[in-house]
Amino acid sequence: MTEKRVITFSMVSAFFSANNAQLERGENSYSSGNVIRMSFDPSVTPALLKGEVKASMKGRKYCVELFVDPEDGITDAKCTCPRGQVICHHMAALCIHAHHNVSVTDKACAWNAPKSSKMEETKSLNEMFPPKKPNYCAVSRKATTAEVTDFKKRLNSHVVGFTWLLQAEPEETLLLLVPHIENIVFSSEYIDSENKIEYFKQKCALSQEKIKQIAEATCGQSSNENCLIARKYRLTASHFGAVIASCKRNRFSKSLYDNLLEGYNLNSVLAIQWGRENELSAIETFKAATGMEVLSTGLWLEECGYIGASPDGFVGEVPSLK
């Protein structure tokens, strides 16, 4: 630990005075060991601090540059992430790392994260806990593949923790149909494009044929992993009213962004659990009371590709249950 630091807390506080959220995320990133490389050159004016910080996406890293003056503090900063033209949490993580590791007496230096220890070989449960008796079986016979599949399906109709681990991998056809928002905004083409909004709109746009195919592939909503993937980072009907209200007030709260980015886990909310458990019963009651058939459906996106809705069912050709 150094005593006379190049990056002081007062410098960090002044630079992130209007971006406390990014500073908090930077603290978490630093604590997680996401700063993997750093170099410091005091021979230039202002002094140059460079580093590489891991992104939240696996295998991705961003290059950060900080320009530090002893009198004026942090005068400028750059990052190769999509937000890096303003202020991002990768800058904050590098600032905090430099605060603890660079002193004012240091010459040009470089630092690399120590290599992680070799991962242990993954073992199966049978290898970790071998049966004491050879060929021992606790049941009279082993379950068939059909019985296991049927059991998984019945689990999906109940609120059971980690049920998603039992679900099959998403179909490749859906991955080709639905443009992934995350892949678009982190692509080099998006970062280098002059008109990012226009590029984003072009990549998200969908044809009528693809819209129908996505709706078919996402039937089942929460019980269908395809629906969860297609909805991610898109504006759906359940959030549309909150967005319009925020636009009218011209105020956008942190809770709104958390909702849109699915930052809240609602599985423990009793109302959500009750709705999932009783949705099929409610539809059956509606069919018995009206004599009308309800056609199960999935996520319907608008042609723009980032606005949509997931009705519980279609009565005729018009969605009337939600």
Short mmCIF file of N, CA and C in Angstrom, two decimals, residues 145-284:
data_model
loop_
_atom_site.label_atom_id
_atom_site.label_comp_id
_atom_site.label_asym_id
_atom_site.label_seq_id
_atom_site.Cartn_x
_atom_site.Cartn_y
_atom_site.Cartn_z
N THR A 145 -36.26 -42.20 -19.67
CA THR A 145 -36.09 -40.85 -20.21
C THR A 145 -37.43 -40.14 -20.32
N ALA A 146 -38.46 -40.86 -20.72
CA ALA A 146 -39.80 -40.27 -20.85
C ALA A 146 -40.33 -39.82 -19.49
N GLU A 147 -40.08 -40.60 -18.44
CA GLU A 147 -40.54 -40.24 -17.09
C GLU A 147 -39.81 -39.01 -16.58
N VAL A 148 -38.51 -38.91 -16.85
CA VAL A 148 -37.74 -37.73 -16.43
C VAL A 148 -38.23 -36.48 -17.14
N THR A 149 -38.49 -36.61 -18.45
CA THR A 149 -39.00 -35.47 -19.23
C THR A 149 -40.35 -35.01 -18.71
N ASP A 150 -41.23 -35.97 -18.42
CA ASP A 150 -42.56 -35.64 -17.89
C ASP A 150 -42.45 -34.96 -16.53
N PHE A 151 -41.53 -35.42 -15.68
CA PHE A 151 -41.33 -34.81 -14.37
C PHE A 151 -40.85 -33.37 -14.50
N LYS A 152 -39.93 -33.10 -15.46
CA LYS A 152 -39.45 -31.74 -15.69
C LYS A 152 -40.59 -30.81 -16.12
N LYS A 153 -41.47 -31.31 -16.98
CA LYS A 153 -42.60 -30.51 -17.45
C LYS A 153 -43.53 -30.15 -16.30
N ARG A 154 -43.78 -31.14 -15.40
CA ARG A 154 -44.66 -30.87 -14.27
C ARG A 154 -44.02 -29.90 -13.28
N LEU A 155 -42.71 -29.91 -13.16
CA LEU A 155 -42.02 -28.95 -12.29
C LEU A 155 -42.19 -27.53 -12.79
N ASN A 156 -42.22 -27.34 -14.10
CA ASN A 156 -42.34 -26.00 -14.69
C ASN A 156 -43.65 -25.31 -14.34
N SER A 157 -44.66 -26.06 -13.95
CA SER A 157 -45.95 -25.46 -13.60
C SER A 157 -46.01 -25.03 -12.14
N HIS A 158 -44.91 -25.20 -11.40
CA HIS A 158 -44.86 -24.80 -9.99
C HIS A 158 -43.68 -23.87 -9.78
N VAL A 159 -43.73 -23.06 -8.72
CA VAL A 159 -42.63 -22.14 -8.39
C VAL A 159 -41.58 -22.93 -7.62
N VAL A 160 -40.58 -23.42 -8.31
CA VAL A 160 -39.51 -24.20 -7.71
C VAL A 160 -38.18 -23.52 -8.03
N GLY A 161 -37.36 -23.30 -7.01
CA GLY A 161 -36.09 -22.63 -7.23
C GLY A 161 -35.19 -23.40 -8.18
N PHE A 162 -34.51 -22.68 -9.06
CA PHE A 162 -33.54 -23.24 -10.01
C PHE A 162 -34.17 -24.20 -11.02
N THR A 163 -35.49 -24.08 -11.23
CA THR A 163 -36.13 -24.91 -12.25
C THR A 163 -35.52 -24.64 -13.63
N TRP A 164 -35.07 -23.39 -13.83
CA TRP A 164 -34.52 -23.03 -15.14
C TRP A 164 -33.30 -23.86 -15.51
N LEU A 165 -32.61 -24.42 -14.49
CA LEU A 165 -31.44 -25.26 -14.77
C LEU A 165 -31.84 -26.55 -15.49
N LEU A 166 -33.09 -26.97 -15.34
CA LEU A 166 -33.56 -28.21 -15.95
C LEU A 166 -34.06 -28.01 -17.36
N GLN A 167 -34.18 -26.74 -17.78
CA GLN A 167 -34.76 -26.47 -19.09
C GLN A 167 -33.73 -26.71 -20.20
N ALA A 168 -34.24 -27.03 -21.36
CA ALA A 168 -33.37 -27.30 -22.51
C ALA A 168 -32.73 -26.02 -23.01
N GLU A 169 -31.64 -26.18 -23.76
CA GLU A 169 -30.97 -25.02 -24.35
C GLU A 169 -31.90 -24.33 -25.34
N PRO A 170 -31.80 -22.98 -25.46
CA PRO A 170 -32.63 -22.27 -26.45
C PRO A 170 -32.38 -22.78 -27.86
N GLU A 171 -33.43 -22.77 -28.65
CA GLU A 171 -33.30 -23.24 -30.02
C GLU A 171 -32.46 -22.27 -30.86
N GLU A 172 -31.62 -22.84 -31.72
CA GLU A 172 -30.76 -22.00 -32.56
C GLU A 172 -31.58 -21.14 -33.52
N THR A 173 -32.76 -21.63 -33.92
CA THR A 173 -33.58 -20.87 -34.86
C THR A 173 -34.01 -19.54 -34.25
N LEU A 174 -34.33 -19.53 -32.94
CA LEU A 174 -34.73 -18.28 -32.29
C LEU A 174 -33.56 -17.31 -32.23
N LEU A 175 -32.36 -17.82 -31.94
CA LEU A 175 -31.19 -16.96 -31.86
C LEU A 175 -30.92 -16.27 -33.19
N LEU A 176 -31.30 -16.91 -34.28
CA LEU A 176 -31.12 -16.30 -35.60
C LEU A 176 -32.25 -15.32 -35.91
N LEU A 177 -33.44 -15.56 -35.35
CA LEU A 177 -34.59 -14.70 -35.64
C LEU A 177 -34.53 -13.38 -34.89
N VAL A 178 -34.17 -13.43 -33.60
CA VAL A 178 -34.26 -12.25 -32.74
C VAL A 178 -32.89 -11.59 -32.61
N PRO A 179 -32.75 -10.33 -33.02
CA PRO A 179 -31.47 -9.63 -32.81
C PRO A 179 -31.26 -9.40 -31.32
N HIS A 180 -30.13 -9.79 -30.79
CA HIS A 180 -29.84 -9.60 -29.37
C HIS A 180 -29.40 -8.16 -29.12
N ILE A 181 -30.14 -7.46 -28.25
CA ILE A 181 -29.83 -6.06 -27.97
C ILE A 181 -28.41 -5.90 -27.46
N GLU A 182 -28.00 -6.81 -26.56
CA GLU A 182 -26.66 -6.73 -25.97
C GLU A 182 -25.59 -6.88 -27.03
N ASN A 183 -25.78 -7.81 -27.96
CA ASN A 183 -24.80 -8.00 -29.02
C ASN A 183 -24.69 -6.78 -29.93
N ILE A 184 -25.82 -6.10 -30.13
CA ILE A 184 -25.81 -4.92 -31.00
C ILE A 184 -25.00 -3.79 -30.37
N VAL A 185 -25.31 -3.44 -29.11
CA VAL A 185 -24.68 -2.26 -28.48
C VAL A 185 -23.22 -2.51 -28.13
N PHE A 186 -22.79 -3.78 -28.05
CA PHE A 186 -21.39 -4.05 -27.75
C PHE A 186 -20.59 -4.41 -29.00
N SER A 187 -21.22 -4.37 -30.16
CA SER A 187 -20.51 -4.70 -31.39
C SER A 187 -19.59 -3.55 -31.80
N SER A 188 -18.50 -3.88 -32.48
CA SER A 188 -17.56 -2.85 -32.93
C SER A 188 -18.20 -1.93 -33.97
N GLU A 189 -19.15 -2.47 -34.76
CA GLU A 189 -19.84 -1.64 -35.75
C GLU A 189 -20.66 -0.55 -35.08
N TYR A 190 -21.35 -0.91 -33.98
CA TYR A 190 -22.15 0.08 -33.25
C TYR A 190 -21.24 1.14 -32.62
N ILE A 191 -20.16 0.70 -32.01
CA ILE A 191 -19.24 1.63 -31.33
C ILE A 191 -18.63 2.60 -32.33
N ASP A 192 -18.30 2.11 -33.54
CA ASP A 192 -17.64 2.95 -34.54
C ASP A 192 -18.61 3.75 -35.40
N SER A 193 -19.91 3.44 -35.32
CA SER A 193 -20.88 4.12 -36.21
C SER A 193 -21.06 5.58 -35.81
N GLU A 194 -21.25 6.46 -36.80
CA GLU A 194 -21.44 7.89 -36.53
C GLU A 194 -22.84 8.16 -36.00
N ASN A 195 -23.83 7.47 -36.53
CA ASN A 195 -25.21 7.64 -36.07
C ASN A 195 -25.65 6.35 -35.38
N LYS A 196 -25.40 6.27 -34.06
CA LYS A 196 -25.66 5.04 -33.32
C LYS A 196 -27.14 4.71 -33.26
N ILE A 197 -28.00 5.71 -33.14
CA ILE A 197 -29.44 5.48 -33.04
C ILE A 197 -29.97 4.86 -34.33
N GLU A 198 -29.53 5.39 -35.48
CA GLU A 198 -29.98 4.86 -36.76
C GLU A 198 -29.47 3.44 -36.97
N TYR A 199 -28.22 3.18 -36.59
CA TYR A 199 -27.66 1.84 -36.71
C TYR A 199 -28.43 0.85 -35.85
N PHE A 200 -28.76 1.28 -34.62
CA PHE A 200 -29.51 0.42 -33.69
C PHE A 200 -30.89 0.09 -34.27
N LYS A 201 -31.57 1.07 -34.83
CA LYS A 201 -32.89 0.84 -35.41
C LYS A 201 -32.82 -0.14 -36.58
N GLN A 202 -31.80 0.00 -37.41
CA GLN A 202 -31.66 -0.89 -38.57
C GLN A 202 -31.43 -2.33 -38.15
N LYS A 203 -30.62 -2.55 -37.12
CA LYS A 203 -30.30 -3.90 -36.67
C LYS A 203 -31.47 -4.55 -35.94
N CYS A 204 -32.34 -3.75 -35.30
CA CYS A 204 -33.47 -4.30 -34.55
C CYS A 204 -34.69 -4.58 -35.42
N ALA A 205 -34.78 -3.93 -36.57
CA ALA A 205 -35.99 -4.02 -37.41
C ALA A 205 -36.33 -5.45 -37.78
N LEU A 206 -37.65 -5.75 -37.80
CA LEU A 206 -38.14 -7.10 -38.09
C LEU A 206 -39.17 -7.06 -39.21
N SER A 207 -39.22 -8.13 -39.98
CA SER A 207 -40.26 -8.28 -41.01
C SER A 207 -41.49 -8.92 -40.37
N GLN A 208 -42.64 -8.84 -41.05
CA GLN A 208 -43.87 -9.44 -40.55
C GLN A 208 -43.71 -10.96 -40.39
N GLU A 209 -43.00 -11.57 -41.31
CA GLU A 209 -42.80 -13.02 -41.24
C GLU A 209 -42.01 -13.41 -39.99
N LYS A 210 -40.95 -12.64 -39.70
CA LYS A 210 -40.14 -12.94 -38.51
C LYS A 210 -40.93 -12.69 -37.23
N ILE A 211 -41.78 -11.67 -37.23
CA ILE A 211 -42.61 -11.37 -36.05
C ILE A 211 -43.49 -12.56 -35.71
N LYS A 212 -44.11 -13.16 -36.73
CA LYS A 212 -44.98 -14.33 -36.52
C LYS A 212 -44.17 -15.53 -36.06
N GLN A 213 -42.98 -15.72 -36.62
CA GLN A 213 -42.14 -16.85 -36.24
C GLN A 213 -41.67 -16.72 -34.79
N ILE A 214 -41.36 -15.51 -34.37
CA ILE A 214 -40.93 -15.27 -32.97
C ILE A 214 -42.09 -15.56 -32.02
N ALA A 215 -43.31 -15.12 -32.40
CA ALA A 215 -44.49 -15.37 -31.57
C ALA A 215 -44.74 -16.86 -31.39
N GLU A 216 -44.53 -17.64 -32.44
CA GLU A 216 -44.73 -19.09 -32.36
C GLU A 216 -43.65 -19.74 -31.50
N ALA A 217 -42.41 -19.25 -31.62
CA ALA A 217 -41.29 -19.87 -30.89
C ALA A 217 -41.29 -19.52 -29.41
N THR A 218 -42.07 -18.50 -29.00
CA THR A 218 -42.06 -18.05 -27.61
C THR A 218 -43.35 -18.37 -26.86
N CYS A 219 -44.19 -19.24 -27.37
CA CYS A 219 -45.42 -19.64 -26.68
C CYS A 219 -45.09 -20.21 -25.31
N GLY A 220 -45.89 -19.86 -24.32
CA GLY A 220 -45.66 -20.37 -22.97
C GLY A 220 -45.11 -19.34 -22.01
N GLN A 221 -44.64 -18.21 -22.54
CA GLN A 221 -44.14 -17.10 -21.74
C GLN A 221 -43.09 -17.56 -20.73
N SER A 222 -43.37 -17.42 -19.41
CA SER A 222 -42.34 -17.67 -18.40
C SER A 222 -41.86 -19.12 -18.37
N SER A 223 -42.66 -20.05 -18.87
CA SER A 223 -42.25 -21.46 -18.90
C SER A 223 -41.44 -21.79 -20.15
N ASN A 224 -41.25 -20.81 -21.03
CA ASN A 224 -40.51 -21.01 -22.27
C ASN A 224 -39.26 -20.13 -22.24
N GLU A 225 -38.08 -20.76 -22.21
CA GLU A 225 -36.84 -19.98 -22.13
C GLU A 225 -36.65 -19.08 -23.34
N ASN A 226 -37.23 -19.45 -24.48
CA ASN A 226 -37.13 -18.60 -25.68
C ASN A 226 -37.77 -17.24 -25.44
N CYS A 227 -38.88 -17.22 -24.71
CA CYS A 227 -39.58 -15.97 -24.44
C CYS A 227 -38.72 -15.05 -23.57
N LEU A 228 -38.05 -15.63 -22.57
CA LEU A 228 -37.20 -14.84 -21.68
C LEU A 228 -36.03 -14.22 -22.45
N ILE A 229 -35.49 -14.98 -23.40
CA ILE A 229 -34.37 -14.46 -24.20
C ILE A 229 -34.84 -13.35 -25.13
N ALA A 230 -35.98 -13.55 -25.77
CA ALA A 230 -36.49 -12.56 -26.73
C ALA A 230 -36.89 -11.25 -26.04
N ARG A 231 -37.40 -11.32 -24.80
CA ARG A 231 -37.85 -10.14 -24.06
C ARG A 231 -36.69 -9.29 -23.54
N LYS A 232 -35.53 -9.89 -23.36
CA LYS A 232 -34.43 -9.23 -22.64
C LYS A 232 -34.07 -7.88 -23.27
N TYR A 233 -34.07 -6.83 -22.43
CA TYR A 233 -33.72 -5.46 -22.83
C TYR A 233 -34.68 -4.85 -23.84
N ARG A 234 -35.88 -5.43 -23.98
CA ARG A 234 -36.89 -4.84 -24.85
C ARG A 234 -38.00 -4.23 -24.02
N LEU A 235 -38.66 -3.23 -24.56
CA LEU A 235 -39.74 -2.53 -23.85
C LEU A 235 -41.05 -3.24 -24.11
N THR A 236 -41.61 -3.89 -23.09
CA THR A 236 -42.86 -4.63 -23.24
C THR A 236 -44.02 -3.86 -22.59
N ALA A 237 -45.23 -4.35 -22.82
CA ALA A 237 -46.43 -3.63 -22.39
C ALA A 237 -46.47 -3.36 -20.89
N SER A 238 -45.94 -4.29 -20.08
CA SER A 238 -46.00 -4.13 -18.63
C SER A 238 -45.19 -2.93 -18.13
N HIS A 239 -44.21 -2.47 -18.92
CA HIS A 239 -43.38 -1.33 -18.52
C HIS A 239 -43.69 -0.06 -19.31
N PHE A 240 -44.53 -0.19 -20.33
CA PHE A 240 -44.72 0.94 -21.25
C PHE A 240 -45.33 2.15 -20.54
N GLY A 241 -46.31 1.91 -19.64
CA GLY A 241 -46.96 3.02 -18.94
C GLY A 241 -45.99 3.79 -18.07
N ALA A 242 -45.08 3.07 -17.38
CA ALA A 242 -44.10 3.73 -16.51
C ALA A 242 -43.14 4.59 -17.32
N VAL A 243 -42.76 4.12 -18.51
CA VAL A 243 -41.85 4.89 -19.37
C VAL A 243 -42.53 6.16 -19.87
N ILE A 244 -43.79 6.06 -20.32
CA ILE A 244 -44.53 7.23 -20.79
C ILE A 244 -44.69 8.26 -19.68
N ALA A 245 -45.01 7.78 -18.46
CA ALA A 245 -45.17 8.69 -17.32
C ALA A 245 -43.86 9.41 -17.00
N SER A 246 -42.74 8.70 -17.06
CA SER A 246 -41.43 9.32 -16.80
C SER A 246 -41.08 10.34 -17.87
N CYS A 247 -41.43 10.03 -19.13
CA CYS A 247 -41.17 10.98 -20.22
C CYS A 247 -41.97 12.27 -20.02
N LYS A 248 -43.22 12.15 -19.58
CA LYS A 248 -44.05 13.33 -19.35
C LYS A 248 -43.49 14.18 -18.21
N ARG A 249 -42.97 13.52 -17.16
CA ARG A 249 -42.40 14.26 -16.03
C ARG A 249 -40.98 14.72 -16.31
N ASN A 250 -40.36 14.10 -17.36
CA ASN A 250 -38.96 14.37 -17.69
C ASN A 250 -38.04 14.01 -16.52
N ARG A 251 -38.43 12.96 -15.80
CA ARG A 251 -37.62 12.44 -14.70
C ARG A 251 -37.57 10.92 -14.84
N PHE A 252 -36.35 10.38 -14.74
CA PHE A 252 -36.16 8.95 -14.96
C PHE A 252 -35.43 8.38 -13.75
N SER A 253 -36.18 7.70 -12.89
CA SER A 253 -35.65 7.21 -11.62
C SER A 253 -34.80 5.96 -11.82
N LYS A 254 -33.98 5.67 -10.80
CA LYS A 254 -33.14 4.47 -10.83
C LYS A 254 -34.01 3.22 -10.85
N SER A 255 -35.14 3.25 -10.13
CA SER A 255 -36.01 2.07 -10.09
C SER A 255 -36.59 1.76 -11.47
N LEU A 256 -36.83 2.81 -12.29
CA LEU A 256 -37.33 2.58 -13.64
C LEU A 256 -36.31 1.81 -14.46
N TYR A 257 -35.02 2.22 -14.39
CA TYR A 257 -33.97 1.53 -15.13
C TYR A 257 -33.79 0.10 -14.60
N ASP A 258 -33.89 -0.07 -13.28
CA ASP A 258 -33.77 -1.42 -12.72
C ASP A 258 -34.87 -2.33 -13.25
N ASN A 259 -36.10 -1.77 -13.36
CA ASN A 259 -37.21 -2.55 -13.90
C ASN A 259 -36.98 -2.92 -15.36
N LEU A 260 -36.54 -1.93 -16.15
CA LEU A 260 -36.33 -2.16 -17.58
C LEU A 260 -35.19 -3.15 -17.83
N LEU A 261 -34.16 -3.10 -16.97
CA LEU A 261 -33.01 -3.99 -17.14
C LEU A 261 -33.17 -5.28 -16.34
N GLU A 262 -34.37 -5.49 -15.80
CA GLU A 262 -34.67 -6.70 -15.03
C GLU A 262 -33.72 -6.85 -13.87
N GLY A 263 -33.49 -5.71 -13.17
CA GLY A 263 -32.61 -5.74 -12.01
C GLY A 263 -33.25 -6.28 -10.76
N TYR A 264 -34.58 -6.45 -10.79
CA TYR A 264 -35.29 -6.98 -9.63
C TYR A 264 -35.68 -8.44 -9.87
N ASN A 265 -35.52 -9.27 -8.85
CA ASN A 265 -35.98 -10.66 -8.91
C ASN A 265 -37.36 -10.72 -8.28
N LEU A 266 -38.39 -10.94 -9.11
CA LEU A 266 -39.78 -10.91 -8.63
C LEU A 266 -40.33 -12.30 -8.32
N ASN A 267 -39.47 -13.32 -8.39
CA ASN A 267 -39.97 -14.68 -8.18
C ASN A 267 -40.52 -14.90 -6.78
N SER A 268 -40.02 -14.12 -5.80
CA SER A 268 -40.47 -14.30 -4.42
C SER A 268 -41.73 -13.50 -4.10
N VAL A 269 -42.19 -12.64 -5.04
CA VAL A 269 -43.39 -11.85 -4.81
C VAL A 269 -44.61 -12.76 -4.87
N LEU A 270 -45.44 -12.73 -3.82
CA LEU A 270 -46.57 -13.65 -3.74
C LEU A 270 -47.55 -13.47 -4.89
N ALA A 271 -47.77 -12.21 -5.31
CA ALA A 271 -48.70 -11.96 -6.41
C ALA A 271 -48.21 -12.60 -7.71
N ILE A 272 -46.89 -12.56 -7.93
CA ILE A 272 -46.31 -13.18 -9.13
C ILE A 272 -46.47 -14.70 -9.06
N GLN A 273 -46.19 -15.26 -7.90
CA GLN A 273 -46.33 -16.71 -7.73
C GLN A 273 -47.78 -17.14 -7.94
N TRP A 274 -48.71 -16.38 -7.36
CA TRP A 274 -50.13 -16.72 -7.47
C TRP A 274 -50.56 -16.66 -8.94
N GLY A 275 -50.10 -15.63 -9.66
CA GLY A 275 -50.47 -15.50 -11.06
C GLY A 275 -49.98 -16.66 -11.90
N ARG A 276 -48.75 -17.09 -11.66
CA ARG A 276 -48.20 -18.21 -12.44
C ARG A 276 -48.93 -19.51 -12.13
N GLU A 277 -49.25 -19.71 -10.86
CA GLU A 277 -49.89 -20.96 -10.46
C GLU A 277 -51.33 -21.04 -10.94
N ASN A 278 -52.00 -19.89 -11.07
CA ASN A 278 -53.43 -19.90 -11.37
C ASN A 278 -53.79 -19.42 -12.77
N GLU A 279 -52.78 -19.12 -13.59
CA GLU A 279 -53.06 -18.60 -14.93
C GLU A 279 -53.87 -19.59 -15.77
N LEU A 280 -53.45 -20.85 -15.76
CA LEU A 280 -54.16 -21.86 -16.56
C LEU A 280 -55.60 -22.04 -16.06
N SER A 281 -55.78 -22.00 -14.73
CA SER A 281 -57.13 -22.15 -14.17
C SER A 281 -58.01 -20.97 -14.57
N ALA A 282 -57.42 -19.77 -14.60
CA ALA A 282 -58.19 -18.58 -14.98
C ALA A 282 -58.65 -18.66 -16.43
N ILE A 283 -57.78 -19.15 -17.30
CA ILE A 283 -58.14 -19.28 -18.72
C ILE A 283 -59.24 -20.33 -18.90
N GLU A 284 -59.12 -21.44 -18.16
CA GLU A 284 -60.16 -22.47 -18.25
C GLU A 284 -61.50 -21.93 -17.76
#
